[in-house]
Short mmCIF file of C-alpha atoms in Angstrom, two decimals:
data_model
loop_
_atom_site.label_atom_id
_atom_site.label_comp_id
_atom_site.label_asym_id
_atom_site.label_seq_id
_atom_site.Cartn_x
_atom_site.Cartn_y
_atom_site.Cartn_z
CA MET A 1 -8.30 11.26 -0.17
CA ASP A 2 -11.87 9.95 -0.16
CA ALA A 3 -11.73 7.35 2.61
CA GLY A 4 -15.39 6.40 2.43
CA ALA A 5 -17.57 5.73 5.44
CA TYR A 6 -14.84 4.23 7.66
CA ALA A 7 -11.16 5.01 8.07
CA GLY A 8 -9.82 1.50 7.42
CA LEU A 9 -6.23 1.73 6.19
CA SER A 10 -6.66 5.25 4.80
CA SER A 11 -4.07 6.87 7.06
CA VAL A 12 -1.21 4.58 6.00
CA VAL A 13 -2.29 4.60 2.34
CA LEU A 14 -2.20 8.39 2.56
CA GLN A 15 1.25 8.26 4.16
CA ARG A 16 2.75 6.23 1.30
CA SER A 17 1.06 8.55 -1.18
CA ILE A 18 2.50 11.72 0.30
CA PHE A 19 5.93 10.10 0.68
CA SER A 20 5.84 9.28 -3.06
CA VAL A 21 4.55 12.59 -4.34
CA CYS A 22 7.96 14.00 -5.37
CA GLY A 23 8.54 10.95 -7.58
CA VAL A 24 12.07 9.91 -8.53
CA TYR A 25 13.29 13.50 -8.54
CA ASP A 26 15.58 15.48 -6.28
CA ILE A 27 13.33 18.33 -5.12
CA PRO A 28 15.12 20.26 -2.35
CA ASN A 29 12.17 22.47 -1.37
CA LEU A 30 9.15 20.36 -0.62
CA LYS A 31 6.05 20.65 1.52
CA VAL A 32 3.27 18.08 1.28
CA THR A 33 -0.09 18.13 3.04
CA GLY A 34 -2.45 15.18 2.82
CA LYS A 35 -5.89 14.59 4.31
CA ALA A 36 -8.24 11.61 4.31
CA TYR A 37 -11.91 12.56 4.48
CA ALA A 38 -14.87 10.57 5.77
CA THR A 39 -17.64 10.63 3.15
CA ASN A 40 -20.94 8.89 2.51
CA ASN A 41 -19.29 6.78 -0.18
CA ILE A 42 -18.45 3.11 0.23
CA VAL A 43 -15.48 2.29 2.44
CA THR A 44 -12.21 2.11 0.51
CA GLY A 45 -9.37 -0.31 1.16
CA ALA A 46 -5.86 -1.27 0.19
CA PHE A 47 -5.02 -1.59 -3.52
CA ARG A 48 -1.88 -2.76 -5.28
CA GLY A 49 0.62 0.07 -4.87
CA PHE A 50 -1.01 1.28 -1.63
CA GLY A 51 -1.15 5.00 -2.48
CA GLY A 52 1.78 4.96 -4.89
CA PRO A 53 -0.18 4.82 -8.18
CA GLN A 54 -2.15 7.96 -7.31
CA ALA A 55 0.93 9.97 -6.32
CA PHE A 56 3.05 8.88 -9.27
CA PHE A 57 0.25 9.59 -11.72
CA ALA A 58 0.17 13.16 -10.42
CA ILE A 59 3.92 13.85 -10.46
CA GLU A 60 4.59 12.07 -13.77
CA MET A 61 1.79 13.88 -15.59
CA HIS A 62 3.03 17.14 -14.06
CA MET A 63 6.54 16.46 -15.40
CA ALA A 64 5.07 15.61 -18.81
CA HIS A 65 3.11 18.87 -18.85
CA ILE A 66 6.19 20.91 -17.93
CA ALA A 67 8.17 19.25 -20.72
CA THR A 68 5.38 20.08 -23.18
CA GLU A 69 5.28 23.72 -22.08
CA LEU A 70 9.07 23.99 -22.36
CA ARG A 71 9.08 22.08 -25.66
CA VAL A 72 11.81 19.75 -24.45
CA ASP A 73 12.22 15.98 -24.65
CA PRO A 74 10.26 14.51 -21.67
CA LEU A 75 12.84 11.80 -20.97
CA GLU A 76 15.82 14.16 -21.00
CA TRP A 77 13.90 16.67 -18.91
CA ARG A 78 13.31 14.05 -16.24
CA ARG A 79 16.89 12.79 -16.39
CA SER A 80 18.28 16.12 -15.20
CA TYR A 81 16.41 15.76 -11.88
CA PHE A 82 16.90 12.05 -11.13
CA LEU A 83 17.66 11.03 -7.56
CA LYS A 84 21.06 9.46 -6.89
CA LYS A 85 22.84 7.73 -4.03
CA GLY A 86 23.35 10.12 -1.11
CA ASP A 87 20.29 12.25 -1.90
CA THR A 88 17.44 12.47 0.60
CA SER A 89 13.87 11.29 0.22
CA SER A 90 10.73 13.37 0.81
CA THR A 91 10.94 12.38 4.50
CA GLY A 92 14.61 13.29 4.84
CA GLY A 93 15.99 9.76 4.77
CA VAL A 94 19.26 9.20 2.92
CA PHE A 95 19.30 6.83 -0.07
CA HIS A 96 22.17 4.52 0.91
CA SER A 97 22.10 2.20 -2.12
CA ASP A 98 22.95 2.84 -5.75
CA ILE A 99 20.11 4.39 -7.75
CA LYS A 100 20.43 3.39 -11.40
CA LEU A 101 17.78 5.66 -12.90
CA ALA A 102 20.10 6.88 -15.66
CA GLU A 103 20.79 3.27 -16.67
CA ILE A 104 17.06 2.50 -16.52
CA ALA A 105 16.34 5.51 -18.76
CA ASP A 106 18.95 4.42 -21.29
CA ALA A 107 17.59 0.88 -21.35
CA VAL A 108 13.91 1.80 -21.76
CA ASN A 109 14.78 4.29 -24.50
CA ARG A 110 16.80 1.63 -26.33
CA LEU A 111 14.01 -0.97 -26.02
CA SER A 112 11.20 1.33 -27.14
CA ASN A 113 13.01 3.86 -29.34
CA TYR A 114 11.11 6.41 -27.25
CA GLN A 115 12.99 9.61 -28.06
CA GLU A 116 12.93 9.15 -31.82
CA LYS A 117 9.26 8.17 -31.80
CA HIS A 118 8.28 11.05 -29.50
CA SER A 119 9.82 13.54 -31.90
CA THR A 120 8.00 12.12 -34.93
CA LEU A 121 4.64 10.70 -33.78
CA GLY A 122 1.47 12.74 -34.12
CA SER A 123 -1.75 12.89 -36.08
CA ASP A 124 -2.29 11.48 -39.55
CA LYS A 125 -5.43 10.90 -41.61
CA SER A 126 -6.30 7.56 -40.03
CA PHE A 127 -5.03 7.63 -36.43
CA TRP A 128 -3.68 9.99 -33.81
CA LYS A 129 -0.47 8.49 -32.40
CA GLY A 130 1.51 9.14 -29.26
CA ILE A 131 4.08 7.70 -26.87
CA GLY A 132 4.55 8.35 -23.16
CA CYS A 133 7.06 7.47 -20.46
CA SER A 134 7.07 7.29 -16.67
CA PHE A 135 9.64 6.73 -13.91
CA PHE A 136 8.77 5.51 -10.44
CA PHE A 137 9.81 3.65 -7.30
CA HIS A 138 8.20 1.59 -4.57
CA GLY A 139 9.42 1.42 -0.99
CA CYS A 140 9.74 -2.24 0.04
CA GLY A 141 8.35 -3.25 3.43
CA PHE A 142 6.12 -1.59 5.98
CA THR A 143 6.24 2.18 6.30
CA GLY A 144 8.55 3.73 8.89
CA ALA A 145 9.34 1.54 11.87
CA GLY A 146 6.55 -0.90 11.04
CA GLU A 147 8.91 -3.79 10.31
CA ALA A 148 10.83 -3.29 13.54
CA GLU A 149 8.11 -2.23 15.99
CA LEU A 150 4.80 -3.48 14.64
CA LEU A 151 5.57 -6.74 12.83
CA LYS A 152 8.80 -8.06 14.43
CA SER A 153 8.88 -10.86 11.86
CA ARG A 154 10.00 -14.35 12.82
CA VAL A 155 10.63 -17.43 10.65
CA LYS A 156 11.54 -21.05 11.42
CA LEU A 157 13.27 -23.90 9.62
CA LYS A 158 13.23 -27.50 10.81
CA LYS A 159 15.74 -30.04 9.58
CA TYR A 160 14.46 -33.64 9.69
CA ALA A 161 16.44 -36.86 9.98
CA ASP A 162 15.59 -37.85 6.39
CA GLY A 163 17.33 -34.72 5.02
CA THR A 164 14.20 -32.74 4.27
CA VAL A 165 13.76 -29.19 5.58
CA GLY A 166 10.47 -27.74 6.79
CA ILE A 167 9.73 -24.06 6.21
CA PHE A 168 7.46 -22.34 8.73
CA VAL A 169 6.27 -18.82 7.86
CA SER A 170 2.97 -16.95 7.89
CA SER A 171 3.33 -15.82 4.27
CA THR A 172 0.45 -16.84 2.03
CA GLU A 173 0.21 -17.71 -1.65
CA ILE A 174 -2.22 -15.53 -3.61
CA GLY A 175 -0.96 -16.39 -7.08
CA GLN A 176 2.26 -14.39 -7.02
CA GLY A 177 4.61 -17.33 -6.64
CA ALA A 178 5.95 -16.17 -3.27
CA LEU A 179 6.07 -19.57 -1.62
CA THR A 180 7.89 -21.16 -4.53
CA THR A 181 10.40 -18.32 -4.36
CA LEU A 182 10.89 -18.82 -0.61
CA ARG A 183 11.50 -22.54 -1.16
CA LYS A 184 14.08 -21.73 -3.84
CA ILE A 185 15.90 -19.37 -1.45
CA VAL A 186 16.15 -22.09 1.19
CA ALA A 187 17.14 -24.81 -1.29
CA GLU A 188 19.77 -22.63 -2.96
CA THR A 189 21.31 -21.67 0.38
CA LEU A 190 21.43 -25.29 1.56
CA GLU A 191 22.54 -26.55 -1.87
CA ILE A 192 19.79 -29.17 -1.93
CA PRO A 193 17.01 -29.88 -4.49
CA ILE A 194 13.89 -27.80 -3.97
CA ALA A 195 11.95 -31.08 -3.59
CA GLN A 196 13.72 -31.57 -0.25
CA THR A 197 12.01 -28.48 1.16
CA LYS A 198 8.51 -28.63 2.61
CA LEU A 199 6.38 -25.58 3.22
CA THR A 200 3.91 -25.86 6.10
CA TYR A 201 0.51 -24.24 5.62
CA PRO A 202 0.53 -20.99 7.65
CA ASP A 203 -1.34 -22.14 10.74
CA THR A 204 -0.79 -20.16 13.95
CA ALA A 205 -0.46 -23.46 15.81
CA ASP A 206 2.72 -24.29 13.89
CA CYS A 207 4.12 -21.19 12.20
CA PRO A 208 5.68 -18.09 13.74
CA ASP A 209 4.36 -14.68 12.69
CA SER A 210 6.51 -13.53 9.79
CA GLY A 211 4.09 -10.72 8.98
CA PRO A 212 1.40 -10.32 6.33
CA THR A 213 1.86 -10.95 2.62
CA VAL A 214 1.73 -7.28 1.67
CA ALA A 215 3.92 -4.21 1.05
CA SER A 216 6.33 -5.88 -1.42
CA ARG A 217 8.06 -7.36 1.63
CA THR A 218 7.79 -11.15 1.37
CA VAL A 219 10.92 -11.95 -0.65
CA MET A 220 13.06 -9.11 0.72
CA ILE A 221 12.17 -9.42 4.42
CA VAL A 222 10.92 -12.98 4.93
CA GLY A 223 13.22 -14.39 2.24
CA ARG A 224 16.26 -12.81 3.86
CA LEU A 225 15.34 -14.26 7.27
CA LEU A 226 14.94 -17.70 5.71
CA GLN A 227 18.32 -17.35 4.03
CA GLU A 228 19.93 -16.55 7.41
CA CYS A 229 18.12 -19.53 8.96
CA ALA A 230 19.30 -21.80 6.16
CA GLU A 231 22.90 -20.67 6.59
CA GLU A 232 22.77 -21.81 10.21
CA VAL A 233 21.06 -25.07 9.28
CA LYS A 234 23.81 -25.72 6.76
CA LYS A 235 26.47 -25.35 9.45
CA ARG A 236 24.64 -27.93 11.61
CA TRP A 237 23.66 -30.26 8.77
CA THR A 238 25.17 -33.37 10.35
CA GLU A 239 22.71 -33.13 13.25
CA GLU A 240 19.59 -35.25 12.72
CA THR A 241 16.59 -33.15 13.80
CA PHE A 242 16.61 -29.55 15.01
CA GLU A 243 14.99 -26.17 14.55
CA VAL A 244 16.41 -22.73 13.80
CA VAL A 245 14.43 -19.53 14.42
CA LYS A 246 15.36 -16.04 13.20
CA ASP A 247 13.88 -12.64 14.11
CA TYR A 248 13.96 -9.51 11.97
CA VAL A 249 16.55 -6.94 13.01
CA TYR A 250 16.00 -3.39 11.78
CA PRO A 251 19.10 -2.12 9.91
CA GLU A 252 21.26 -0.02 12.23
CA HIS A 253 21.95 2.67 9.62
CA LEU A 254 18.24 3.49 9.29
CA SER A 255 16.12 5.66 11.56
CA TRP A 256 12.49 6.77 11.70
CA ASP A 257 10.57 9.34 13.80
CA SER A 258 6.89 8.32 13.84
CA GLU A 259 5.77 11.64 15.32
CA LYS A 260 7.47 13.85 12.72
CA LEU A 261 7.28 11.30 9.86
CA ALA A 262 10.97 11.89 9.33
CA GLY A 263 13.83 9.59 8.39
CA ASN A 264 13.96 6.40 6.32
CA ALA A 265 10.38 5.63 5.37
CA TYR A 266 11.35 2.21 3.92
CA PRO A 267 14.29 -0.18 4.30
CA GLU A 268 14.93 -0.19 0.52
CA TYR A 269 13.40 0.83 -2.81
CA SER A 270 12.77 -0.81 -6.16
CA TRP A 271 12.83 1.39 -9.27
CA GLY A 272 11.30 1.28 -12.73
CA ALA A 273 10.33 2.92 -16.00
CA ASN A 274 7.51 2.31 -18.47
CA VAL A 275 6.94 3.43 -22.05
CA VAL A 276 3.55 3.04 -23.73
CA GLU A 277 2.72 3.74 -27.38
CA VAL A 278 -0.89 4.26 -28.51
CA ALA A 279 -3.04 5.04 -31.54
CA VAL A 280 -6.37 6.86 -31.09
CA ASP A 281 -9.21 6.50 -33.58
CA PRO A 282 -10.25 10.07 -34.49
CA VAL A 283 -13.87 8.98 -35.09
CA THR A 284 -14.65 6.66 -32.16
CA TYR A 285 -11.90 7.91 -29.81
CA GLU A 286 -11.03 4.32 -28.99
CA VAL A 287 -7.42 3.83 -27.88
CA GLU A 288 -5.31 0.96 -29.18
CA THR A 289 -2.12 0.22 -27.27
CA LYS A 290 0.58 -0.48 -29.83
CA GLY A 291 3.52 -1.21 -27.54
CA VAL A 292 4.50 -1.52 -23.87
CA TRP A 293 8.07 -1.52 -22.57
CA ALA A 294 9.37 -1.82 -19.01
CA VAL A 295 12.75 -1.70 -17.27
CA TYR A 296 13.00 -2.49 -13.55
CA ASP A 297 15.63 -2.55 -10.83
CA ILE A 298 14.46 -5.18 -8.34
CA GLY A 299 17.91 -6.14 -7.14
CA THR A 300 18.72 -9.69 -8.17
CA PRO A 301 15.70 -11.75 -9.35
CA ILE A 302 15.30 -15.09 -7.60
CA ASP A 303 13.08 -16.69 -10.26
CA GLU A 304 12.86 -14.87 -13.60
CA LYS A 305 9.70 -16.70 -14.71
CA ILE A 306 7.87 -15.62 -11.57
CA VAL A 307 9.26 -12.11 -12.00
CA GLN A 308 7.95 -12.06 -15.57
CA GLY A 309 4.49 -13.13 -14.37
CA GLN A 310 4.39 -10.44 -11.69
CA LEU A 311 5.68 -7.82 -14.09
CA GLU A 312 3.22 -8.61 -16.88
CA GLY A 313 0.27 -8.98 -14.52
CA GLY A 314 1.04 -5.72 -12.71
CA ILE A 315 1.45 -3.72 -15.91
CA MET A 316 -1.79 -5.17 -17.31
CA GLN A 317 -3.55 -4.17 -14.11
CA GLY A 318 -2.05 -0.69 -14.35
CA LEU A 319 -3.18 -0.33 -17.96
CA GLY A 320 -6.69 -1.40 -16.99
CA TYR A 321 -6.61 1.20 -14.21
CA ALA A 322 -5.53 3.76 -16.81
CA ALA A 323 -7.88 2.89 -19.66
CA MET A 324 -11.11 1.34 -18.46
CA GLU A 325 -11.54 0.61 -14.73
CA ARG A 326 -13.96 3.04 -13.10
CA LEU A 327 -15.81 3.13 -9.78
CA GLN A 328 -18.62 5.65 -9.39
CA THR A 329 -20.97 6.22 -6.47
CA THR A 330 -24.36 7.87 -6.43
CA GLY A 331 -25.92 8.63 -3.07
CA GLY A 332 -23.41 6.33 -1.42
CA LYS A 333 -24.27 3.43 -3.73
CA LEU A 334 -21.68 1.79 -5.96
CA MET A 335 -22.76 1.91 -9.60
CA GLN A 336 -20.28 -0.68 -10.93
CA ASP A 337 -21.24 -3.56 -8.66
CA SER A 338 -20.40 -6.49 -10.94
CA LEU A 339 -17.93 -7.45 -13.66
CA SER A 340 -20.62 -6.60 -16.22
CA GLU A 341 -20.21 -2.92 -15.31
CA TYR A 342 -16.67 -2.88 -13.90
CA LEU A 343 -14.46 -3.54 -16.91
CA ILE A 344 -11.05 -5.17 -16.56
CA PRO A 345 -8.55 -5.92 -19.34
CA ALA A 346 -8.23 -9.29 -21.04
CA ALA A 347 -5.06 -10.64 -22.60
CA VAL A 348 -6.17 -9.49 -26.07
CA ASP A 349 -6.56 -5.85 -24.99
CA PHE A 350 -2.84 -5.09 -24.80
CA PRO A 351 0.25 -6.23 -26.74
CA ARG A 352 3.07 -8.40 -25.44
CA ILE A 353 5.23 -6.52 -22.95
CA ALA A 354 8.96 -6.18 -23.64
CA PHE A 355 11.01 -5.85 -20.48
CA GLU A 356 14.52 -5.79 -19.12
CA LEU A 357 15.94 -6.06 -15.60
CA ILE A 358 18.80 -3.92 -14.29
CA ASP A 359 21.22 -5.78 -12.04
CA ASN A 360 21.62 -3.88 -8.77
CA PRO A 361 21.93 -6.33 -5.83
CA TYR A 362 20.67 -5.17 -2.42
CA SER A 363 22.86 -6.39 0.43
CA GLY A 364 19.88 -6.68 2.78
CA GLY A 365 17.89 -9.02 0.52
CA PRO A 366 18.28 -12.75 -0.17
CA PHE A 367 20.91 -13.14 -2.91
CA GLY A 368 20.51 -9.40 -3.52
CA ALA A 369 16.73 -9.41 -4.16
CA LYS A 370 14.32 -6.54 -3.49
CA GLY A 371 10.52 -6.35 -3.63
CA LEU A 372 8.56 -6.50 -6.90
CA GLY A 373 4.86 -7.15 -6.24
CA GLU A 374 3.52 -3.60 -6.39
CA LEU A 375 6.10 -1.84 -8.57
CA PRO A 376 4.65 -2.89 -11.98
CA MET A 377 1.24 -1.41 -11.12
CA ILE A 378 2.57 2.09 -10.49
CA GLY A 379 3.99 3.40 -13.76
CA ALA A 380 1.60 2.11 -16.41
CA ALA A 381 -1.14 4.72 -15.95
CA PRO A 382 0.95 7.90 -16.38
CA ALA A 383 2.83 6.42 -19.36
CA PHE A 384 -0.49 5.49 -21.01
CA ALA A 385 -2.08 8.88 -20.28
CA ALA A 386 0.98 10.76 -21.54
CA ALA A 387 0.86 8.77 -24.77
CA VAL A 388 -2.81 9.59 -25.32
CA GLU A 389 -2.08 13.21 -24.43
CA GLN A 390 0.51 13.47 -27.20
CA ALA A 391 -1.82 11.72 -29.64
CA ILE A 392 -4.81 14.03 -29.12
CA GLY A 393 -2.93 17.23 -28.25
CA LYS A 394 -5.04 17.86 -25.13
CA LYS A 395 -3.98 17.89 -21.48
CA ILE A 396 -5.08 14.83 -19.49
CA ASP A 397 -5.42 15.12 -15.72
CA ARG A 398 -7.46 12.10 -14.68
CA ILE A 399 -8.03 8.42 -15.35
CA PRO A 400 -9.49 6.26 -16.74
CA VAL A 401 -8.82 7.72 -20.18
CA THR A 402 -11.95 6.36 -21.84
CA PRO A 403 -13.37 7.24 -25.28
CA GLU A 404 -16.02 9.29 -23.45
CA TYR A 405 -13.35 11.31 -21.65
CA ILE A 406 -11.43 11.89 -24.89
CA ARG A 407 -14.62 13.05 -26.61
CA GLU A 408 -15.18 15.47 -23.73
CA LEU A 409 -11.67 16.87 -24.20
CA MET A 410 -12.04 17.21 -27.98
CA THR A 411 -15.35 19.09 -27.95
#
């Protein structure tokens, strides 16, 4: 990993990347070595997915290449190696919850008609056509014992005499709808209108430290603590004014060895699949995305509109990462230093996304919810690249897959 001039968060980004490198597959014999190097390039930082997109691009393209070499259906090839409940992760932790990858595969194939299209798409006189799939997960919460030892999250609710309830957390709103979701969790638990909840701006003078708004943890970790707080408030509802504080307790059935990086790397996982269909112009090598399909297991969604926004935004970001976003440095200087040079997708660049959610409640989350924020970013790039790969008949091993890169492959 190119860490740039300073270490920053490179070590923990690298950790999540190496923990993800075996993908959603049961690989009994595994050895992973990762290194972060100091270079004269600009310092790098955290990015949505936090090391996951890089690792899943590698393993999913590798699986696609194997399927091509074996001349087998890529989806069925993957299916035979899917993880299931009771299997162990790359760090040796046991997956204690149901893993519905087979159901996810069935659903994304039904939505996209992937298998039939994959067997028939190819080149014609006007366009080269292809379709690709990817399967992926994202560990929710801080890596290893971070939630228990580093963060030690705390939340507070205050019931007022007028029947309103104040919510005190350090979680911040950055457009993802987290605070609305937290209010809904409290209101639903107390069986009161959401208008009766008040969220206090996260000021250290008033709010306990519930941890940062990162790592797909806010709903699953902070939301669960607020649900537990609200359950106690509900029992004491007849009292006029009082406060209830809850601290995070690390699940007893999980363990983590920080020295050996062994055990349960994350409290729980969200799972997903993407399919992308493309058409490549054989003259200009421009890629048109014809269809995007997604199926996710995020436990039980709290607010489906917010989920849809996160899902669509994350996939769009992942497709931009796959098709056009590029950072280059020359002599330590960033070449794309403005939005004139650093291209990002607009709404017109990709079609409407069709999606479906798989119901798989997580007992440790509020109303069964798991994390979502980073999951949609992870699978778009390998699905897009695999689709272009089928369309042009050349192996792709890096992103972004630009017209210039395709021209390089075709000549």
